[in-house]
Tab-separated table of N, CA and C and ligand atoms in Angstrom:
chain	number	residue	atom	x	y	z
A	239	MET	N	124.528	89.775	181.314
A	239	MET	CA	125.616	90.133	180.267
A	239	MET	C	125.474	88.727	179.155
A	240	ARG	N	124.769	89.253	178.130
A	240	ARG	CA	125.014	88.312	176.890
A	240	ARG	C	126.607	87.785	176.469
A	241	LEU	N	127.565	86.947	176.454
A	241	LEU	CA	127.825	86.666	176.169
A	241	LEU	C	128.526	85.606	175.055
A	242	PHE	N	129.775	85.268	174.533
A	242	PHE	CA	129.634	84.643	173.263
A	242	PHE	C	131.373	84.215	173.204
A	243	LEU	N	131.914	83.000	173.244
A	243	LEU	CA	133.635	82.606	172.605
A	243	LEU	C	133.464	82.506	171.333
A	244	ALA	N	134.601	82.969	171.050
A	244	ALA	CA	134.706	83.222	169.294
A	244	ALA	C	136.642	83.333	169.189
A	245	LEU	N	136.558	83.173	168.044
A	245	LEU	CA	137.903	83.558	167.491
A	245	LEU	C	138.057	84.625	166.526
A	246	VAL	N	138.309	86.110	167.367
A	246	VAL	CA	138.643	87.103	166.682
A	246	VAL	C	139.921	86.896	165.117
A	247	PRO	N	139.923	87.435	163.852
A	247	PRO	CA	140.781	87.106	162.923
A	247	PRO	C	141.929	87.847	163.231
A	248	PRO	N	142.523	87.757	163.109
A	248	PRO	CA	143.827	89.475	162.775
A	248	PRO	C	143.813	89.753	161.777
A	249	PRO	N	144.572	91.572	162.255
A	249	PRO	CA	144.396	92.550	161.704
A	249	PRO	C	143.899	91.943	159.751
A	250	GLY	N	145.599	91.618	159.257
A	250	GLY	CA	145.151	91.361	157.953
A	250	GLY	C	144.477	89.753	157.519
A	251	LEU	N	143.508	89.194	158.167
A	251	LEU	CA	142.408	88.358	157.884
A	251	LEU	C	141.222	88.949	157.963
A	252	ARG	N	141.206	89.867	159.300
A	252	ARG	CA	140.168	91.131	159.343
A	252	ARG	C	139.785	92.152	157.653
A	253	GLU	N	140.848	92.475	157.262
A	253	GLU	CA	140.667	93.304	155.967
A	253	GLU	C	140.966	92.229	155.266
A	254	ARG	N	140.520	91.030	154.950
A	254	ARG	CA	140.141	89.802	153.774
A	254	ARG	C	138.388	89.945	153.731
A	255	LEU	N	138.367	89.521	155.126
A	255	LEU	CA	137.240	89.212	154.967
A	255	LEU	C	136.248	90.468	154.875
A	256	GLY	N	136.967	91.894	155.600
A	256	GLY	CA	135.874	92.992	155.480
A	256	GLY	C	135.902	92.818	153.402
A	257	ALA	N	136.236	93.090	152.685
A	257	ALA	CA	136.403	92.988	151.647
A	257	ALA	C	135.873	91.806	150.793
A	258	LEU	N	135.616	90.987	151.294
A	258	LEU	CA	134.396	89.672	150.717
A	258	LEU	C	133.278	90.704	151.673
A	259	ALA	N	133.013	90.836	152.960
A	259	ALA	CA	131.765	91.967	153.334
A	259	ALA	C	131.558	92.770	152.255
A	260	ASP	N	132.377	93.316	151.824
A	260	ASP	CA	131.464	94.864	150.646
A	260	ASP	C	131.254	93.660	149.484
A	261	ALA	N	131.953	92.960	148.698
A	261	ALA	CA	131.672	92.535	147.720
A	261	ALA	C	130.365	92.305	148.017
A	262	ALA	N	129.666	90.990	148.907
A	262	ALA	CA	128.407	90.302	149.113
A	262	ALA	C	127.408	91.323	149.576
A	263	HIS	N	128.369	92.348	150.006
A	263	HIS	CA	126.765	94.005	150.237
A	263	HIS	C	126.238	94.123	149.094
A	264	ALA	N	127.733	94.667	148.037
A	264	ALA	CA	126.952	95.550	147.150
A	264	ALA	C	125.706	93.920	146.478
A	265	ARG	N	126.299	93.379	146.417
A	265	ARG	CA	125.602	92.483	145.765
A	265	ARG	C	124.054	91.979	146.484
A	266	CYS	N	123.954	91.559	147.528
A	266	CYS	CA	123.252	91.052	148.321
A	266	CYS	C	122.366	91.929	148.839
A	267	GLY	N	122.801	93.472	149.309
A	267	GLY	CA	122.056	94.558	150.653
A	267	GLY	C	122.548	93.648	151.578
A	268	GLY	N	121.385	94.276	152.758
A	268	GLY	CA	121.271	93.445	154.083
A	268	GLY	C	122.366	94.875	154.290
A	269	ARG	N	122.792	94.094	155.695
A	269	ARG	CA	123.551	95.024	156.648
A	269	ARG	C	124.672	94.413	157.079
A	270	ARG	N	126.069	95.068	156.879
A	270	ARG	CA	127.281	94.798	156.508
A	270	ARG	C	127.515	94.818	157.877
A	271	MET	N	127.912	93.646	158.512
A	271	MET	CA	129.041	93.476	159.813
A	271	MET	C	130.134	94.309	160.320
A	272	PRO	N	130.309	95.669	160.600
A	272	PRO	CA	132.004	96.194	160.298
A	272	PRO	C	132.523	95.236	160.734
A	273	ASP	N	134.123	96.009	160.210
A	273	ASP	CA	135.282	95.017	160.364
A	273	ASP	C	135.427	94.334	161.851
A	274	GLU	N	135.383	95.643	162.879
A	274	GLU	CA	135.888	95.190	164.169
A	274	GLU	C	135.001	94.088	164.923
A	275	SER	N	133.915	93.693	164.478
A	275	SER	CA	132.451	92.650	165.232
A	275	SER	C	132.836	91.663	164.098
A	276	LEU	N	133.529	91.239	163.015
A	276	LEU	CA	133.722	90.245	162.382
A	276	LEU	C	134.353	89.309	163.100
A	277	HIS	N	134.100	88.246	163.480
A	277	HIS	CA	134.413	86.856	164.064
A	277	HIS	C	133.716	85.543	164.005
A	278	LEU	N	134.468	84.655	164.188
A	278	LEU	CA	133.831	82.871	164.021
A	278	LEU	C	133.607	82.204	165.852
A	279	THR	N	131.802	82.447	166.150
A	279	THR	CA	131.346	81.890	167.269
A	279	THR	C	131.289	80.496	167.152
A	280	LEU	N	132.666	80.074	168.695
A	280	LEU	CA	132.607	79.325	169.216
A	280	LEU	C	131.454	78.586	169.739
A	281	ALA	N	130.989	79.168	170.829
A	281	ALA	CA	129.573	79.153	171.699
A	281	ALA	C	128.681	80.128	171.903
A	282	PHE	N	127.635	80.336	171.888
A	282	PHE	CA	126.965	81.491	172.061
A	282	PHE	C	125.714	81.350	173.267
A	283	LEU	N	126.706	82.181	174.575
A	283	LEU	CA	125.859	81.452	176.085
A	283	LEU	C	124.863	82.098	176.490
A	284	GLY	N	124.263	83.052	176.133
A	284	GLY	CA	123.186	83.755	176.403
A	284	GLY	C	123.393	84.849	177.649
A	285	GLU	N	122.133	84.674	177.851
A	285	GLU	CA	122.320	85.879	179.228
A	285	GLU	C	123.409	84.702	180.477
A	286	VAL	N	123.902	85.910	181.085
A	286	VAL	CA	125.098	85.117	181.876
A	286	VAL	C	125.295	86.187	183.028
A	287	GLY	N	124.774	85.634	184.539
A	287	GLY	CA	124.989	86.791	185.433
A	287	GLY	C	126.557	86.920	186.105
A	288	ASP	N	126.430	88.031	186.276
A	288	ASP	CA	127.691	89.322	186.652
A	288	ASP	C	129.306	88.309	187.682
A	289	ASP	N	128.218	86.952	188.980
A	289	ASP	CA	129.642	86.474	189.444
A	289	ASP	C	130.113	85.373	188.049
A	290	LEU	N	129.205	84.506	187.361
A	290	LEU	CA	129.324	83.627	186.568
A	290	LEU	C	129.926	83.831	185.540
A	291	ALA	N	130.104	84.915	184.878
A	291	ALA	CA	130.753	85.829	184.063
A	291	ALA	C	132.505	86.303	184.150
A	292	GLY	N	132.009	86.269	186.033
A	292	GLY	CA	133.353	86.334	186.481
A	292	GLY	C	134.448	85.029	186.125
A	293	GLU	N	134.035	84.087	186.863
A	293	GLU	CA	134.486	83.287	186.626
A	293	GLU	C	134.947	82.334	185.477
A	294	LEU	N	134.040	82.663	184.688
A	294	LEU	CA	133.977	82.423	183.482
A	294	LEU	C	135.671	83.031	182.673
A	295	ALA	N	135.703	84.172	183.127
A	295	ALA	CA	137.036	84.874	182.064
A	295	ALA	C	138.075	84.335	183.023
A	296	GLU	N	138.081	84.178	184.326
A	296	GLU	CA	138.961	83.357	184.863
A	296	GLU	C	139.638	82.289	184.061
A	297	GLU	N	138.551	81.601	183.770
A	297	GLU	CA	138.903	80.337	183.746
A	297	GLU	C	139.600	80.620	182.034
A	298	ILE	N	138.979	81.159	181.748
A	298	ILE	CA	139.873	81.937	179.859
A	298	ILE	C	140.826	82.195	180.095
A	299	ARG	N	140.997	83.167	180.979
A	299	ARG	CA	142.432	83.483	180.812
A	299	ARG	C	143.396	82.203	181.296
A	300	SER	N	142.946	81.319	181.795
A	300	SER	CA	144.143	80.637	182.007
A	300	SER	C	143.791	78.894	181.435
A	301	LEU	N	143.264	79.277	180.412
A	301	LEU	CA	142.985	77.810	179.062
A	301	LEU	C	143.927	78.552	178.327
A	302	ALA	N	144.596	77.092	177.553
A	302	ALA	CA	145.377	77.328	176.536
A	302	ALA	C	144.713	76.095	175.820
A	303	ILE	N	144.499	77.166	174.257
A	303	ILE	CA	143.529	75.902	173.471
A	303	ILE	C	144.840	75.684	171.960
A	304	PRO	N	144.283	74.058	171.545
A	304	PRO	CA	145.732	73.933	170.473
A	304	PRO	C	145.771	74.590	169.415
A	305	ALA	N	146.767	75.312	168.664
A	305	ALA	CA	146.322	76.281	168.333
A	305	ALA	C	146.451	75.359	166.776
A	306	GLY	N	145.685	76.281	165.469
A	306	GLY	CA	144.889	75.566	164.953
A	306	GLY	C	145.183	76.522	163.602
A	307	CYS	N	144.423	75.948	162.297
A	307	CYS	CA	144.463	76.756	160.321
A	307	CYS	C	143.388	76.306	159.982
A	308	TRP	N	142.386	77.085	160.191
A	308	TRP	CA	141.436	76.987	159.076
A	308	TRP	C	140.910	77.727	157.908
A	309	THR	N	140.802	76.520	157.204
A	309	THR	CA	140.616	76.513	155.657
A	309	THR	C	138.926	77.406	155.401
A	310	LEU	N	138.981	79.111	155.065
A	310	LEU	CA	137.226	79.064	154.576
A	310	LEU	C	137.771	79.367	152.710
A	311	ASP	N	136.966	78.407	152.179
A	311	ASP	CA	136.887	78.011	150.935
A	311	ASP	C	135.286	78.595	150.325
A	312	ALA	N	134.403	78.986	150.964
A	312	ALA	CA	133.226	78.606	151.046
A	312	ALA	C	132.771	80.302	151.081
A	313	TRP	N	130.947	80.182	149.723
A	313	TRP	CA	129.810	80.844	151.185
A	313	TRP	C	129.295	80.087	151.288
A	314	GLY	N	128.094	80.837	152.246
A	314	GLY	CA	126.866	80.058	152.356
A	314	GLY	C	126.462	81.119	152.698
A	315	HIS	N	124.979	80.220	153.672
A	315	HIS	CA	124.185	81.613	154.568
A	315	HIS	C	122.700	80.554	154.588
A	316	PHE	N	122.270	81.110	156.103
A	316	PHE	CA	120.805	80.897	156.413
A	316	PHE	C	120.410	81.435	156.608
A	317	ARG	N	119.523	80.884	155.595
A	317	ARG	CA	117.626	81.625	154.919
A	317	ARG	C	117.490	82.695	156.503
A	318	CYS	N	116.704	82.329	157.593
A	318	CYS	CA	116.344	82.718	158.602
A	318	CYS	C	117.083	83.070	159.380
A	319	PRO	N	118.033	84.641	159.934
A	319	PRO	CA	117.588	85.878	159.397
A	319	PRO	C	118.269	86.316	157.863
A	320	GLY	N	118.230	85.409	156.961
A	320	GLY	CA	118.876	86.342	155.938
A	320	GLY	C	120.586	85.980	156.075
A	321	ILE	N	121.189	85.695	156.701
A	321	ILE	CA	122.713	85.932	157.008
A	321	ILE	C	123.659	85.225	155.716
A	322	VAL	N	124.557	85.893	155.290
A	322	VAL	CA	125.658	85.560	153.776
A	322	VAL	C	126.801	84.966	154.790
A	323	TRP	N	127.520	84.341	154.769
A	323	TRP	CA	128.903	83.961	155.733
A	323	TRP	C	129.963	83.022	154.549
A	324	VAL	N	131.135	83.313	155.340
A	324	VAL	CA	132.192	83.076	154.179
A	324	VAL	C	132.523	81.396	155.582
A	325	GLY	N	132.568	80.200	155.225
A	325	GLY	CA	133.368	78.946	155.803
A	325	GLY	C	133.971	78.022	155.474
A	326	GLY	N	134.235	77.210	155.228
A	326	GLY	CA	134.934	76.001	155.146
A	326	GLY	C	133.493	74.879	153.674
A	327	HIS	N	134.452	74.250	153.095
A	327	HIS	CA	133.372	73.562	152.789
A	327	HIS	C	133.412	71.494	153.050
A	328	ARG	N	134.608	71.627	153.483
A	328	ARG	CA	134.633	70.373	154.178
A	328	ARG	C	134.405	70.698	156.537
A	329	PRO	N	133.785	69.617	156.497
A	329	PRO	CA	133.901	70.003	158.457
A	329	PRO	C	135.847	70.140	158.233
A	330	ASP	N	135.841	70.366	159.333
A	330	ASP	CA	136.716	70.868	160.481
A	330	ASP	C	137.584	70.547	161.812
A	331	ALA	N	138.132	69.517	161.774
A	331	ALA	CA	138.168	68.309	163.050
A	331	ALA	C	138.692	69.416	163.802
A	332	ALA	N	139.600	70.113	163.947
A	332	ALA	CA	140.179	70.043	164.484
A	332	ALA	C	139.149	71.570	165.525
A	333	LEU	N	138.155	72.405	164.875
A	333	LEU	CA	137.485	73.389	164.864
A	333	LEU	C	135.942	72.628	165.738
A	334	GLN	N	135.564	71.505	165.347
A	334	GLN	CA	134.666	70.649	166.004
A	334	GLN	C	135.514	70.539	167.588
A	335	ARG	N	136.966	69.821	167.265
A	335	ARG	CA	137.084	69.491	168.600
A	335	ARG	C	136.918	70.476	169.780
A	336	LEU	N	137.476	71.830	169.508
A	336	LEU	CA	137.031	72.764	170.245
A	336	LEU	C	136.399	73.010	170.864
A	337	HIS	N	135.293	73.008	169.715
A	337	HIS	CA	134.101	73.679	170.056
A	337	HIS	C	133.625	72.502	171.123
A	338	GLU	N	133.445	71.506	171.007
A	338	GLU	CA	132.781	69.844	171.908
A	338	GLU	C	133.759	70.786	173.529
A	339	ARG	N	135.529	70.715	173.362
A	339	ARG	CA	135.734	70.743	174.661
A	339	ARG	C	135.544	72.505	175.377
A	340	LEU	N	134.825	73.317	174.400
A	340	LEU	CA	134.539	74.743	175.598
A	340	LEU	C	133.344	73.876	175.845
A	341	TRP	N	132.736	73.279	175.171
A	341	TRP	CA	131.108	73.157	175.777
A	341	TRP	C	131.351	72.688	176.553
A	342	ASP	N	132.063	70.964	176.681
A	342	ASP	CA	132.384	70.435	178.236
A	342	ASP	C	132.632	71.476	179.458
A	343	ARG	N	133.885	72.459	178.874
A	343	ARG	CA	133.675	73.320	180.012
A	343	ARG	C	132.284	74.122	180.648
A	344	LEU	N	131.413	74.675	179.697
A	344	LEU	CA	130.731	75.386	179.832
A	344	LEU	C	129.381	74.756	180.679
A	345	GLU	N	129.356	73.287	180.032
A	345	GLU	CA	128.390	72.640	180.572
A	345	GLU	C	128.586	72.290	182.414
A	346	ALA	N	130.279	72.242	182.345
A	346	ALA	CA	130.085	71.934	183.394
A	346	ALA	C	129.835	73.147	184.739
A	347	HIS	N	129.773	74.570	184.133
A	347	HIS	CA	129.185	75.215	185.005
A	347	HIS	C	127.792	75.424	184.565
A	348	GLN	N	126.598	74.397	184.250
A	348	GLN	CA	126.044	74.130	183.732
A	348	GLN	C	125.632	75.115	183.449
A	349	LEU	N	125.704	75.553	181.804
A	349	LEU	CA	125.485	76.619	181.349
A	349	LEU	C	125.189	75.139	180.099
A	350	PRO	N	123.434	75.894	179.577
A	350	PRO	CA	122.699	75.079	178.680
A	350	PRO	C	122.751	76.030	176.806
A	351	GLY	N	122.684	75.015	176.339
A	351	GLY	CA	122.493	75.893	175.426
A	351	GLY	C	123.629	74.802	173.820
A	352	ARG	N	123.902	73.786	174.728
A	352	ARG	CA	124.981	73.170	173.566
A	352	ARG	C	124.463	73.113	172.243
A	353	PRO	N	124.740	73.089	170.792
A	353	PRO	CA	123.783	72.860	170.002
A	353	PRO	C	123.745	71.810	169.385
A	354	SER	N	123.305	71.229	168.980
A	354	SER	CA	123.599	69.632	168.139
A	354	SER	C	124.177	69.363	166.732
A	355	ARG	N	124.789	70.696	166.362
A	355	ARG	CA	125.390	71.278	165.119
A	355	ARG	C	126.189	72.309	165.104
A	356	PHE	N	127.535	72.020	164.869
A	356	PHE	CA	128.417	73.541	164.458
A	356	PHE	C	128.426	73.414	163.197
A	357	ILE	N	128.119	74.501	163.022
A	357	ILE	CA	127.966	74.415	161.418
A	357	ILE	C	129.852	76.189	161.382
A	358	PRO	N	130.676	75.802	161.260
A	358	PRO	CA	131.995	77.180	161.795
A	358	PRO	C	131.848	78.219	160.364
A	359	HIS	N	131.472	79.430	160.763
A	359	HIS	CA	131.027	80.086	160.091
A	359	HIS	C	131.637	81.800	160.624
A	360	VAL	N	131.648	82.572	159.457
A	360	VAL	CA	132.044	83.942	159.651
A	360	VAL	C	130.911	84.971	159.270
A	361	THR	N	129.832	85.548	159.813
A	361	THR	CA	128.952	85.914	159.488
A	361	THR	C	129.650	87.535	158.723
A	362	LEU	N	128.734	88.086	157.393
A	362	LEU	CA	129.505	88.647	156.388
A	362	LEU	C	128.448	89.570	156.585
A	363	LEU	N	127.008	89.548	156.653
A	363	LEU	CA	125.494	90.611	156.384
A	363	LEU	C	125.124	89.723	156.911
A	364	ARG	N	123.973	90.493	157.876
A	364	ARG	CA	122.980	90.138	158.388
A	364	ARG	C	121.326	90.858	157.141
A	365	ARG	N	120.561	90.566	156.945
A	365	ARG	CA	119.158	90.424	156.739
A	365	ARG	C	119.785	90.428	155.317
A	366	ALA	N	120.397	89.869	154.360
A	366	ALA	CA	120.086	90.161	153.311
A	366	ALA	C	119.585	89.617	152.532
A	367	GLU	N	119.230	91.394	151.706
A	367	GLU	CA	117.168	91.269	150.728
A	367	GLU	C	118.016	90.017	150.219
A	368	ARG	N	119.261	88.723	149.609
A	368	ARG	CA	119.341	88.522	148.783
A	368	ARG	C	120.784	87.226	148.753
A	369	LEU	N	120.051	85.707	149.119
A	369	LEU	CA	120.923	85.130	149.987
A	369	LEU	C	122.239	84.747	148.915
A	370	GLU	N	122.017	84.338	147.695
A	370	GLU	CA	122.878	83.903	146.900
A	370	GLU	C	122.925	85.111	145.386
A	371	ALA	N	124.352	85.118	145.229
A	371	ALA	CA	124.568	85.559	144.476
A	371	ALA	C	125.636	85.294	143.235
A	372	ASP	N	126.055	85.354	142.122
A	372	ASP	CA	126.341	84.250	141.196
A	372	ASP	C	128.405	84.530	141.041
A	373	ASP	N	128.117	85.792	141.320
A	373	ASP	CA	129.651	87.093	140.542
A	373	ASP	C	130.191	87.114	142.365
A	374	LEU	N	129.665	86.365	143.137
A	374	LEU	CA	131.241	86.869	144.337
A	374	LEU	C	132.156	86.018	144.085
A	375	PRO	N	132.980	87.056	145.101
A	375	PRO	CA	134.858	86.834	144.228
A	375	PRO	C	134.722	85.532	145.478
A	376	HIS	N	135.930	84.405	144.862
A	376	HIS	CA	136.052	83.698	145.149
A	376	HIS	C	136.698	83.158	146.417
A	377	VAL	N	136.937	82.719	147.664
A	377	VAL	CA	136.912	82.893	149.034
A	377	VAL	C	138.717	81.825	149.224
A	378	ASP	N	139.229	82.143	149.594
A	378	ASP	CA	140.711	81.381	149.648
A	378	ASP	C	141.304	82.100	150.596
A	379	LEU	N	140.621	81.577	152.012
A	379	LEU	CA	142.158	82.379	152.824
A	379	LEU	C	142.136	81.361	154.095
A	380	GLU	N	143.324	81.431	154.685
A	380	GLU	CA	143.460	80.631	156.144
A	380	GLU	C	143.714	81.587	156.985
A	381	TRP	N	143.332	80.660	157.994
A	381	TRP	CA	143.096	81.176	159.689
A	381	TRP	C	143.501	80.737	160.599
A	382	SER	N	144.995	81.143	161.078
A	382	SER	CA	146.298	80.672	161.938
A	382	SER	C	145.181	81.331	163.242
A	383	TYR	N	144.948	80.309	163.908
A	383	TYR	CA	144.799	80.742	165.416
A	383	TYR	C	145.272	79.844	166.505
A	384	ASN	N	145.217	80.714	167.746
A	384	ASN	CA	145.410	79.800	169.141
A	384	ASN	C	145.206	80.301	169.922
A	385	GLN	N	144.184	81.312	170.028
A	385	GLN	CA	143.691	81.801	171.244
A	385	GLN	C	141.912	82.053	170.971
A	386	VAL	N	141.300	81.976	172.050
A	386	VAL	CA	139.178	82.334	172.552
A	386	VAL	C	139.756	83.204	173.227
A	387	THR	N	138.382	84.342	173.035
A	387	THR	CA	138.003	85.294	173.434
A	387	THR	C	136.836	84.877	174.046
A	388	LEU	N	136.267	85.804	175.052
A	388	LEU	CA	135.141	85.685	175.752
A	388	LEU	C	134.323	87.200	175.328
A	389	ILE	N	133.514	86.740	174.763
A	389	ILE	CA	133.192	88.306	174.140
A	389	ILE	C	131.587	88.886	174.364
A	390	HIS	N	130.915	90.253	174.931
A	390	HIS	CA	130.091	90.497	175.713
A	390	HIS	C	129.983	91.625	174.435
A	391	SER	N	128.533	90.981	174.573
A	391	SER	CA	127.231	91.399	173.341
A	391	SER	C	126.749	92.740	173.913
A	392	ILE	N	126.725	93.543	173.503
A	392	ILE	CA	126.131	95.011	174.256
A	392	ILE	C	124.858	94.956	172.754
A	393	ASN	N	123.620	95.040	173.263
A	393	ASN	CA	122.855	95.508	172.490
A	393	ASN	C	122.359	97.190	173.032
A	394	ASP	N	122.446	98.025	172.836
A	394	ASP	CA	121.857	99.051	172.820
A	394	ASP	C	120.651	99.858	172.244
A	395	GLY	N	120.036	98.860	171.012
A	395	GLY	CA	119.276	99.757	170.484
A	395	GLY	C	119.463	99.270	168.951
A	396	GLN	N	121.121	99.253	168.678
A	396	GLN	CA	121.310	99.747	167.768
A	396	GLN	C	121.573	98.389	167.629
A	397	ALA	N	123.108	97.899	166.337
A	397	ALA	CA	123.710	96.844	166.280
A	397	ALA	C	124.709	96.404	167.540
A	398	ALA	N	124.844	94.944	167.630
A	398	ALA	CA	125.708	95.230	168.571
A	398	ALA	C	126.753	95.143	168.739
A	399	ARG	N	127.402	95.721	169.902
A	399	ARG	CA	128.365	96.100	169.830
A	399	ARG	C	129.733	95.016	170.472
A	400	TYR	N	130.600	94.461	170.233
A	400	TYR	CA	130.980	93.379	171.133
A	400	TYR	C	132.708	94.126	171.356
A	401	VAL	N	132.518	93.457	172.975
A	401	VAL	CA	133.375	94.402	173.596
A	401	VAL	C	133.771	92.988	174.810
A	402	PRO	N	135.475	92.135	173.956
A	402	PRO	CA	136.563	91.587	174.634
A	402	PRO	C	136.234	91.124	176.092
A	403	LEU	N	136.612	90.477	176.558
A	403	LEU	CA	136.166	90.377	178.177
A	403	LEU	C	137.958	89.478	178.386
A	404	ALA	N	137.824	88.839	178.130
A	404	ALA	CA	139.151	87.647	178.289
A	404	ALA	C	139.663	86.784	177.444
A	405	ARG	N	140.854	87.088	177.318
A	405	ARG	CA	141.213	85.805	175.956
A	405	ARG	C	142.444	84.802	176.765
A	406	SER	N	142.297	83.325	176.246
A	406	SER	CA	142.894	82.670	176.391
A	406	SER	C	144.435	83.026	176.356
A	407	ARG	N	145.486	81.888	177.250
A	407	ARG	CA	146.222	81.897	176.687
A	407	ARG	C	147.029	81.793	175.622
A	408	ALA	N	147.939	82.585	174.718
A	408	ALA	CA	148.557	82.254	173.615
A	408	ALA	C	149.331	80.887	173.796
A	409	THR	N	148.995	80.428	172.726
A	409	THR	CA	150.145	78.832	172.631
A	409	THR	C	151.040	79.177	171.299
B	879	LIG	O1	128.631	84.385	164.810
B	879	LIG	P1	127.071	84.468	164.434
B	879	LIG	O2	127.010	86.152	163.837
B	879	LIG	O3	126.806	83.585	163.729
B	879	LIG	O4	124.084	85.069	165.264
B	879	LIG	C1	124.795	85.762	167.011
B	879	LIG	C2	126.387	85.344	166.591
B	879	LIG	O5	126.599	84.691	165.645
B	879	LIG	C3	124.395	84.220	167.696
B	879	LIG	O6	126.140	84.132	168.355
B	879	LIG	C4	126.641	85.140	167.947
B	879	LIG	C5	127.455	86.561	169.023
B	879	LIG	O7	126.323	87.246	168.789
B	879	LIG	N1	123.438	83.981	168.587
B	879	LIG	C6	122.794	85.085	168.950
B	879	LIG	N2	121.788	84.508	169.418
B	879	LIG	C7	121.442	83.530	169.703
B	879	LIG	C8	120.902	82.352	170.278
B	879	LIG	N3	119.831	82.573	171.132
B	879	LIG	C9	122.746	82.895	168.849
B	879	LIG	N4	123.330	81.849	169.218
B	879	LIG	C10	122.140	80.833	169.461
B	879	LIG	N5	121.201	81.624	170.489
């Protein structure tokens, strides 16, 4: 199973991110992420066997993370493979700590793949035709979070579908 850990936006925020995705799509083209797939990836685990996936799901259910609030105030892009995203101008210390803490746990399960750098972002477009546009709307969002979700990414030929497997305890 292809798994990742993410923050999932509450419905009001998801709508506002969706509106930004619409604006970006109108200007940059590419494939707009569906509203129900919008998320902040904290850790990409890759392919994991069923037994380990079950263990990880149990562990996530018993986990409590510190509540936090992430400020989104910037557009960004990754040239390859044409990703347009929103995130923060400044590094967010609480998210960095959460990322480190989650990877400590994943590595205790011998999971490889801790990246050398974590750039928190919400992907809005993939395979964008233009990566930068002057007239994108101002980003000014606050994301209050208190829960991490373990997500199964199912790729059945079309765009990936994301199915939540387990959520940490709400704090
Ligand atoms: O949150 P975003 O959309 O940036 O790009 C994939 C997506 O990130 C990323 O994991 C998230 C859920 O699919 N991803 C997919 N394959 C990856 C890989 N091999 C990967 N991240 C790192 N390495």
